[in-house]
Short mmCIF file of C-alpha atoms in Angstrom, two decimals:
data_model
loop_
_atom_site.label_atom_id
_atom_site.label_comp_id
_atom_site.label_asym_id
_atom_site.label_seq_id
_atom_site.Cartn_x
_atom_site.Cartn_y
_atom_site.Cartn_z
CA UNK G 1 -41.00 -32.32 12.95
CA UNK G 2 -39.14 -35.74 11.77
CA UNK G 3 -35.53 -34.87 10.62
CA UNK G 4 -33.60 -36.17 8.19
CA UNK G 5 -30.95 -38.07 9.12
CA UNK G 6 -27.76 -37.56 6.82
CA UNK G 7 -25.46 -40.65 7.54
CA UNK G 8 -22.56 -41.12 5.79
CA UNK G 9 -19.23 -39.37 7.90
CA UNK G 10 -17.22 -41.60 10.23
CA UNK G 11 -16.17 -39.04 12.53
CA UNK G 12 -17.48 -35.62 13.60
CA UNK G 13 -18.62 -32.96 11.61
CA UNK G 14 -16.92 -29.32 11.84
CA UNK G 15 -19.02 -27.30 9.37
CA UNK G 16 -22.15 -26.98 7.46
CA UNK G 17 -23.32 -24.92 4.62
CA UNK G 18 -26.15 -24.96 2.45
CA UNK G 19 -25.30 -23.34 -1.11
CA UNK G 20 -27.36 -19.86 -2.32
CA UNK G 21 -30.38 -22.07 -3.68
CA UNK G 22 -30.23 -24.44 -0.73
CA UNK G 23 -30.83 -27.36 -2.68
CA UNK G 24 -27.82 -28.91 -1.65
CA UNK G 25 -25.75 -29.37 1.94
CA UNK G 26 -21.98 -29.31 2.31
CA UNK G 27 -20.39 -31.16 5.40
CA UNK G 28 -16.74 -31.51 6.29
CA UNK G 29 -15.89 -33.97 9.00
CA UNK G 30 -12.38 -35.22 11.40
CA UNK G 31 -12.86 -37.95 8.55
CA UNK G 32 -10.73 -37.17 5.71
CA UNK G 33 -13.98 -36.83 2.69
CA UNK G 34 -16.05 -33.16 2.79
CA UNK G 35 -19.96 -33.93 1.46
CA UNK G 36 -22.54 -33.11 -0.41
CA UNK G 37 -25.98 -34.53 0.07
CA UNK G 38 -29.51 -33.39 -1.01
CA UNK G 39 -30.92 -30.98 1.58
CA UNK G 40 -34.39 -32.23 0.40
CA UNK G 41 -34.06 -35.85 1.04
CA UNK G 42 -31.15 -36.27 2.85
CA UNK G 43 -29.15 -38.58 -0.04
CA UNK G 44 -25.53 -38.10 -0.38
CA UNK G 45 -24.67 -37.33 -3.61
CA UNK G 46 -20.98 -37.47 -3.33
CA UNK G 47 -17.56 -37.02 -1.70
CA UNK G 48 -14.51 -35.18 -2.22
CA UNK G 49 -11.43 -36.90 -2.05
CA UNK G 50 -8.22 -35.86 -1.73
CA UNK G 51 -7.60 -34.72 2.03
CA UNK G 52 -4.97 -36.45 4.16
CA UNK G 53 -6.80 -35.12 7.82
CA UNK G 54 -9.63 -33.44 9.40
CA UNK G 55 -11.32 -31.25 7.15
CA UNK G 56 -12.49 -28.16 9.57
CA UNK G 57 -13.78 -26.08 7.13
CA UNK G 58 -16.05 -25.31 3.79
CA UNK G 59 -17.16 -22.89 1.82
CA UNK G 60 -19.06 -22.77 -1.74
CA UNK G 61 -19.38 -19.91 -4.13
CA UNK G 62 -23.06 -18.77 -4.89
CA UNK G 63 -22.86 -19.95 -8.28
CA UNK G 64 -22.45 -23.74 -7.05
CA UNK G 65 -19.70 -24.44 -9.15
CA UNK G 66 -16.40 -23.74 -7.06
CA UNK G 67 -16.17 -25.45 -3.08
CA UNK G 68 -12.87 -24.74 -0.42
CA UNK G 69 -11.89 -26.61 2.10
CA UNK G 70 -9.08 -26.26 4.71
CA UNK G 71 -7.61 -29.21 6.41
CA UNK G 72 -5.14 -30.64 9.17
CA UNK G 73 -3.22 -32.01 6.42
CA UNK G 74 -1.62 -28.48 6.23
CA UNK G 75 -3.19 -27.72 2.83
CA UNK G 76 -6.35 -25.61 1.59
CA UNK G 77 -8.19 -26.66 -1.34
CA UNK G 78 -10.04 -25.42 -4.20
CA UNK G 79 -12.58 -28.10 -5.79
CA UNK G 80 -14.83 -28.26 -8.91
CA UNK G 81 -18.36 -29.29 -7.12
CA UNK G 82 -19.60 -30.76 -9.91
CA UNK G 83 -16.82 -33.70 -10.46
CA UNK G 84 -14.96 -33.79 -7.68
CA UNK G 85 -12.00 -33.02 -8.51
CA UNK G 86 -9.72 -30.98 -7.25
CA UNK G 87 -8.87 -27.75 -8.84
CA UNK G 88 -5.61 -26.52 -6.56
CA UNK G 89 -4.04 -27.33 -3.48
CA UNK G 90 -2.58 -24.86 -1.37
CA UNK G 91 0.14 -25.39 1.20
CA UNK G 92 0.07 -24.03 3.94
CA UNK G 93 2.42 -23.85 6.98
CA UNK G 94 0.37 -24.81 9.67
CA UNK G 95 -3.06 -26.55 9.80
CA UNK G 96 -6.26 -24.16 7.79
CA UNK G 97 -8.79 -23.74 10.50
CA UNK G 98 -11.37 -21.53 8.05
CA UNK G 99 -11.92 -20.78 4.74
CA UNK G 100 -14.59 -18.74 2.78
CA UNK G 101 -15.32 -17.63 -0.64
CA UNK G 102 -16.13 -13.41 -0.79
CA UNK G 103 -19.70 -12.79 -1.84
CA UNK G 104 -18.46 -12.09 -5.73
CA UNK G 105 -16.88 -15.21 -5.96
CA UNK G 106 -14.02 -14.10 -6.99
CA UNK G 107 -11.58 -14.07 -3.95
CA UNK G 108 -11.52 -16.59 -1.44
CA UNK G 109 -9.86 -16.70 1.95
CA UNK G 110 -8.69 -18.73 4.31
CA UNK G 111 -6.37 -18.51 7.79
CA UNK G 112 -3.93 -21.41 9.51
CA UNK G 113 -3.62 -22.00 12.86
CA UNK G 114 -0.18 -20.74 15.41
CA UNK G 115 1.86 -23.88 15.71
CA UNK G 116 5.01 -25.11 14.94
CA UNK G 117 7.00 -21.65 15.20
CA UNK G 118 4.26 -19.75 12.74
CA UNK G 119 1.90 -17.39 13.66
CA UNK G 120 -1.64 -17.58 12.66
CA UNK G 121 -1.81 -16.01 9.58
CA UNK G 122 -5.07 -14.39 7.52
CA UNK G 123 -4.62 -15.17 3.41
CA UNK G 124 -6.76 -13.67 0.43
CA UNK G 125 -6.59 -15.32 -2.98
CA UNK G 126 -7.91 -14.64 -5.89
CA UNK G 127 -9.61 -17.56 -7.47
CA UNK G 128 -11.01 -16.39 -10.51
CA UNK G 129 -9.41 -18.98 -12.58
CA UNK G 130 -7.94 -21.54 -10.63
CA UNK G 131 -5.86 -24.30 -11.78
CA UNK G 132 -2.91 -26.41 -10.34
CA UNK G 133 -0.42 -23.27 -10.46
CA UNK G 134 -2.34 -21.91 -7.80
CA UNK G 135 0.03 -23.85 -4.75
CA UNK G 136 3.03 -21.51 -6.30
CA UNK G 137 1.26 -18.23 -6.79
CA UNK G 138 1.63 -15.67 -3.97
CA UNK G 139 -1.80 -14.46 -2.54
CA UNK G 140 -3.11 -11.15 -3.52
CA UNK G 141 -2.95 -10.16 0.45
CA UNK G 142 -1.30 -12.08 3.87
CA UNK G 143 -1.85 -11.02 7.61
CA UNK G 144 -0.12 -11.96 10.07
CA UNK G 145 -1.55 -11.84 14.19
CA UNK G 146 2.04 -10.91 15.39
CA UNK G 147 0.78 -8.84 18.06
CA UNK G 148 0.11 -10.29 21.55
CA UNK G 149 -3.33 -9.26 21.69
CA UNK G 150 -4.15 -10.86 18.12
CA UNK G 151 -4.55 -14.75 19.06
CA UNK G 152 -5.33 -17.47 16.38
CA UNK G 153 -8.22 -16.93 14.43
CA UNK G 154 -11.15 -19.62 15.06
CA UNK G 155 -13.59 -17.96 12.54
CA UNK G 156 -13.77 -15.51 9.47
CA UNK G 157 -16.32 -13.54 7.71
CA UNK G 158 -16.30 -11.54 4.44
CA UNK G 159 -17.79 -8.04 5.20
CA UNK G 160 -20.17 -5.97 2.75
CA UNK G 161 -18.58 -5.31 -0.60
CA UNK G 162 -15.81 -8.00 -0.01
CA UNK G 163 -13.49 -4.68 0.77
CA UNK G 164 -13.37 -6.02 4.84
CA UNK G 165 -12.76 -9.42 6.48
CA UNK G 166 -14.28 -10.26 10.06
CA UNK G 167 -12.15 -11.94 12.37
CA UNK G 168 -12.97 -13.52 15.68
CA UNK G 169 -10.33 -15.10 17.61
CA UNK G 170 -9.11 -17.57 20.52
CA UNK G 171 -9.36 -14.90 23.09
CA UNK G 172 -12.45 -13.76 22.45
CA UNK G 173 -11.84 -10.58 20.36
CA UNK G 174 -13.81 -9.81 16.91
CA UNK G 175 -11.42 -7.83 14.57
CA UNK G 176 -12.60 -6.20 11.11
CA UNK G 177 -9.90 -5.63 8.69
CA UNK G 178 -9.84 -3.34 5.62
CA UNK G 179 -8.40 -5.28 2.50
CA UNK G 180 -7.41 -2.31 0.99
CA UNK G 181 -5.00 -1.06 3.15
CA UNK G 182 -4.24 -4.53 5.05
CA UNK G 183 -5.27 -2.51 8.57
CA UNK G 184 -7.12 -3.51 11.61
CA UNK G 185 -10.10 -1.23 11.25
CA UNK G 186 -11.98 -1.84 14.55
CA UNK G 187 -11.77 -4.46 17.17
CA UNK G 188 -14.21 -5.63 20.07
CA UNK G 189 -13.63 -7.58 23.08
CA UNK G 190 -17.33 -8.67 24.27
CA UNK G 191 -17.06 -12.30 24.64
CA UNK G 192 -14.48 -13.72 27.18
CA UNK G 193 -13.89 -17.77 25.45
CA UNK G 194 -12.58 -18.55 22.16
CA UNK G 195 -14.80 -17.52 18.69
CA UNK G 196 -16.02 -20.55 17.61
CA UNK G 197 -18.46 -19.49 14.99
CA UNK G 198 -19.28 -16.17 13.35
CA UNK G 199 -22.69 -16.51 10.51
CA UNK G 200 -23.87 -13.16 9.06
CA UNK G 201 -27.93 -12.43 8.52
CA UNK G 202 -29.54 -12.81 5.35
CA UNK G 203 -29.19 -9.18 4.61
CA UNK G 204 -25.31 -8.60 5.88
CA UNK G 205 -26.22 -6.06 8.19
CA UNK G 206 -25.72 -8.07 11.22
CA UNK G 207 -23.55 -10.75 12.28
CA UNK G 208 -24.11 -13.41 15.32
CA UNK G 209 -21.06 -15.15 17.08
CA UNK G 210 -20.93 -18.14 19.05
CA UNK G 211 -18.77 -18.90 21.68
CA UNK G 212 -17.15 -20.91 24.44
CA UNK G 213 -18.13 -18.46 27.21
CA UNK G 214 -21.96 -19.60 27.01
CA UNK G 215 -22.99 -16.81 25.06
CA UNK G 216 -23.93 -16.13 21.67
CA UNK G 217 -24.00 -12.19 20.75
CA UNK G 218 -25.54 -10.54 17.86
CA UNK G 219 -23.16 -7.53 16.05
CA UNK G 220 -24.08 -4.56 13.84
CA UNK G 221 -21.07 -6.21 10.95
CA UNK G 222 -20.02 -2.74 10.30
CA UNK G 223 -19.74 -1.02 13.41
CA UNK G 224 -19.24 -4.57 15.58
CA UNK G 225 -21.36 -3.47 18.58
CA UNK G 226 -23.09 -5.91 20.28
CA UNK G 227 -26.95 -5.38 19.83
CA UNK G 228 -28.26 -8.72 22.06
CA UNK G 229 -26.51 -11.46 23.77
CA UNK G 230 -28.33 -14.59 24.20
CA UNK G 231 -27.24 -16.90 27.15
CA UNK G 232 -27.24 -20.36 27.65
CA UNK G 233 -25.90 -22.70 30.44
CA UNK G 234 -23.37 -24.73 28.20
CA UNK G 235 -20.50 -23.47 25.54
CA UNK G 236 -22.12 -22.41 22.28
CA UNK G 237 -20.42 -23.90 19.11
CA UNK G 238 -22.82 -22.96 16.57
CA UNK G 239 -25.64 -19.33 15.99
CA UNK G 240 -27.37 -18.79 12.62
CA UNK G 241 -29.90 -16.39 11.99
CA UNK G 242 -33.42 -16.77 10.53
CA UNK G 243 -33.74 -15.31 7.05
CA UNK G 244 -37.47 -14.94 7.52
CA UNK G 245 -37.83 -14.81 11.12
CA UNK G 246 -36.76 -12.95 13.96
CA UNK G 247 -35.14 -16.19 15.51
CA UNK G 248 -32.17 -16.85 16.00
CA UNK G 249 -30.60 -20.97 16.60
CA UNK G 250 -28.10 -21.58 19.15
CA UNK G 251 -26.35 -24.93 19.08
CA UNK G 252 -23.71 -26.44 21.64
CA UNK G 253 -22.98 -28.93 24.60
CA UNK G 254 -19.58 -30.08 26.56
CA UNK G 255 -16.42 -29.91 24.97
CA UNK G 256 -16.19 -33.61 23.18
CA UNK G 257 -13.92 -34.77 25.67
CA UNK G 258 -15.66 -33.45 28.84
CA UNK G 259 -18.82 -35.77 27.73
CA UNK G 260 -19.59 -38.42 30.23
CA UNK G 261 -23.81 -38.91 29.36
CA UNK G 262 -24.57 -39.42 25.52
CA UNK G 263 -28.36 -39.80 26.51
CA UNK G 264 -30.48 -37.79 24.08
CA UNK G 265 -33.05 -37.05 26.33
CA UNK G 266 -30.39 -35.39 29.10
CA UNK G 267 -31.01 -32.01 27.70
CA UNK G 268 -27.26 -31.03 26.97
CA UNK G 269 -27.29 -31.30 23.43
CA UNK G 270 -30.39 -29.55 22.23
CA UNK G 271 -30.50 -27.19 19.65
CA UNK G 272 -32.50 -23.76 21.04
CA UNK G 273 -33.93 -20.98 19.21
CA UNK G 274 -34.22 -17.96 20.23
CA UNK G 275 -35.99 -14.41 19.86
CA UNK G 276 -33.39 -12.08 17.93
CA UNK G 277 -35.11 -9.14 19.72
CA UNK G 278 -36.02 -10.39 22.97
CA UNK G 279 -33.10 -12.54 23.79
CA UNK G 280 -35.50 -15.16 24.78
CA UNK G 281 -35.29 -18.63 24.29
CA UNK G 282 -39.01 -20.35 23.06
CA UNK G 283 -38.01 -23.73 21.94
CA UNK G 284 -35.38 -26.60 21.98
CA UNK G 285 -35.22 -29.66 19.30
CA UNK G 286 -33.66 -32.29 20.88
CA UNK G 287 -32.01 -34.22 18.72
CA UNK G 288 -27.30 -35.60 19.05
CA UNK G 289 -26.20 -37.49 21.03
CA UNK G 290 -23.01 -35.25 21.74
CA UNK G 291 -22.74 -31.01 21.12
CA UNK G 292 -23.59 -29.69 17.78
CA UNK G 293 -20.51 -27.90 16.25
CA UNK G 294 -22.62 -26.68 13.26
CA UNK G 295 -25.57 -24.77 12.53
CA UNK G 296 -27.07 -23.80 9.11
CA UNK G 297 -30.56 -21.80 8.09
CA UNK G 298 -31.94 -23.23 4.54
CA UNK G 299 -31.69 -19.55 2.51
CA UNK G 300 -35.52 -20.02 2.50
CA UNK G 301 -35.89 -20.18 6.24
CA UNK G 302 -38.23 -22.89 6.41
CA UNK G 303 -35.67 -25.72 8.22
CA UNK G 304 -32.21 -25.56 9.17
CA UNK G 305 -29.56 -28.33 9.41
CA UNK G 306 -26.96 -29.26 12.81
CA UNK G 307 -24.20 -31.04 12.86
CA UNK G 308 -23.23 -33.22 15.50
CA UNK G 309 -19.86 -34.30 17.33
CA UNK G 310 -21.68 -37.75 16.40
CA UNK G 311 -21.19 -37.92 12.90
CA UNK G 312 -24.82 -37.14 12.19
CA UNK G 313 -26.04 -34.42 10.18
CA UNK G 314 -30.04 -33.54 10.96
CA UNK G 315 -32.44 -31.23 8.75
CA UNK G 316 -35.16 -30.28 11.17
CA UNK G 317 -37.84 -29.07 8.85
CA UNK G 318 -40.40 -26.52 10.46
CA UNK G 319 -43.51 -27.54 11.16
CA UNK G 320 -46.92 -25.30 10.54
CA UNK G 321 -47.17 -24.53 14.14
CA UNK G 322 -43.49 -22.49 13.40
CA UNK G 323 -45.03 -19.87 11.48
CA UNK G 324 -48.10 -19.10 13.74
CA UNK G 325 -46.00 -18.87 16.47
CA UNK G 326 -46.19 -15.56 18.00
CA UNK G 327 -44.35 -13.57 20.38
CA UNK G 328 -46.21 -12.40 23.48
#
């Protein structure tokens, strides 16, 4: 099980995502220039310029033609994957901690951060035909988490039909919200530390969440009761969910700046995969040297790709003895 090494960021990487055909692998790093490299062999095919800080988040549409990013640099922004370039910037009033395209394609969202006076605040956009007018146009829907129970959101979802949006937040809450009628449908207060990542399951039926309380807990995404929790020693950054498998991959460590040993071989910074069903853990890959903050199946299940608080990006690819593998 050799990885492929993806070198090319200067700082850490925030997020991961492989596109529908998995073919190719978008990272977004604290340097200023999201990726895209060649899942297969691990070349870099190119960077998007434009961003003035840390990108935190990316998304792609499922055609592979349209890719959003939110940054520190207070702006969001909507990029043709093919060239480069950038189709539209959005301001924003605060930095864009997460941003994701619905499942048609043709809205996107994305959510700032509370600072500076404003309140974190939930947008929806429609980006059917984007082009530089799209920093003045007002979006098609804005929430605002006014109450004091409704903390910044760390992560964000589109639910089936792209009528909801999934939430999770600072404090630990998971909120669905019903576009239609711009109301909280259904909230749940499982985890006790902040949301840090929230990846559905191939089908959209379930949902797994990540967080800094040590545990990773798998949702029904309609209902959002927790089905399993899976526990670990260490705050969990990253969870994705086999498309093939019952498995499900946990990635984590120290906070960056609690992080005294970078050894490899100290344990802390292993990616583990567990049993979806069981809520048992059956293997680790060791691998960074410092936590994973992001985890991504290929859409074929057969590898999956972490990235690292080192700059590294690794595509473990499953060997044989994955598939015989079998559950006593």
């Amino acid at each position: 099980m050799k990885p492929l090494m993806l070198q090319g960021h200067e700082r850490a990487i925030t997020e991961i995502k492989y596109n529908r055909e998995g073919d190719l692998i978008f990272s977004t790093a604290k340097d200023h220039k999201p990726s895209v490299w060649f899942s297969l062999n691990g070349e870099r095919l190119g960077t998007y310029n434009g961003h003035q800080g840390a990108v935190w988040c990316v998304d792609v549409d499922w055609t592979t033609t349209r890719l959003i990013t939110g940054a520190g640099d207070m702006s969001t922004k909507l990029w043709d994957v093919e060239t480069g370039s950038v189709l539209g910037t959005i301001p924003c009033n605060s930095a864009a901690r997460t941003a994701n395209f619905s499942f048609s394609g043709n809205q996107a969202s994305y959510s700032t951060d509370k600072a500076m006076g404003h309140n974190s605040e939930l947008f929806i956009i429609d980006v059917r035909n984007v082009d530089s007018s799209i920093s003045s146009q007002s979006p098609v829907l804005k929430l605002t988490m006014n109450q004091s129970n409704q903390t910044k959101i760390t992560s964000m979802l589109w639910g089936a039909l792209d009528e909801t949006v999934i939430t999770g937040h600072e404090n630990g809450s998971i909120r669905i919200w019903d576009l239609r009628t711009a109301k909280e449908l259904n909230s749940v207060n499982d985890h006790t530390g902040v949301i840090n990542d929230m990846q559905l399951s191939a089908d959209g039926t379930m949902l797994v969440s990540a967080s800094k309380d040590t545990t990773a807990k798998l949702f029904d995404s309609e209902s959002l009761m927790c089905l399993k929790t899976y526990k670990t020693e260490r705050p969990v950054n990253s969870a994705a969910i086999s498309p093939i498998h019952e498995h499900v991959v946990l990635g984590g460590g120290q906070e960056a700046m609690e992080v005294t040993t970078t050894s490899t071989k100290s344990g802390k910074f292993d990616s583990r995969l567990f049993h979806l069903v069981y809520e048992e853990e059956f293997a680790r890959v060791k691998g960074h040297f410092g936590p994973i903050n992001s985890l991504a199946f290929h859409p074929d299940g057969k590898s999956y790709a972490t990235g690292g608080e080192d700059g590294f990006v690794r595509v473990q690819v499953f060997d044989a003895s994955y598939y015989e593998f079998v559950f006593e």
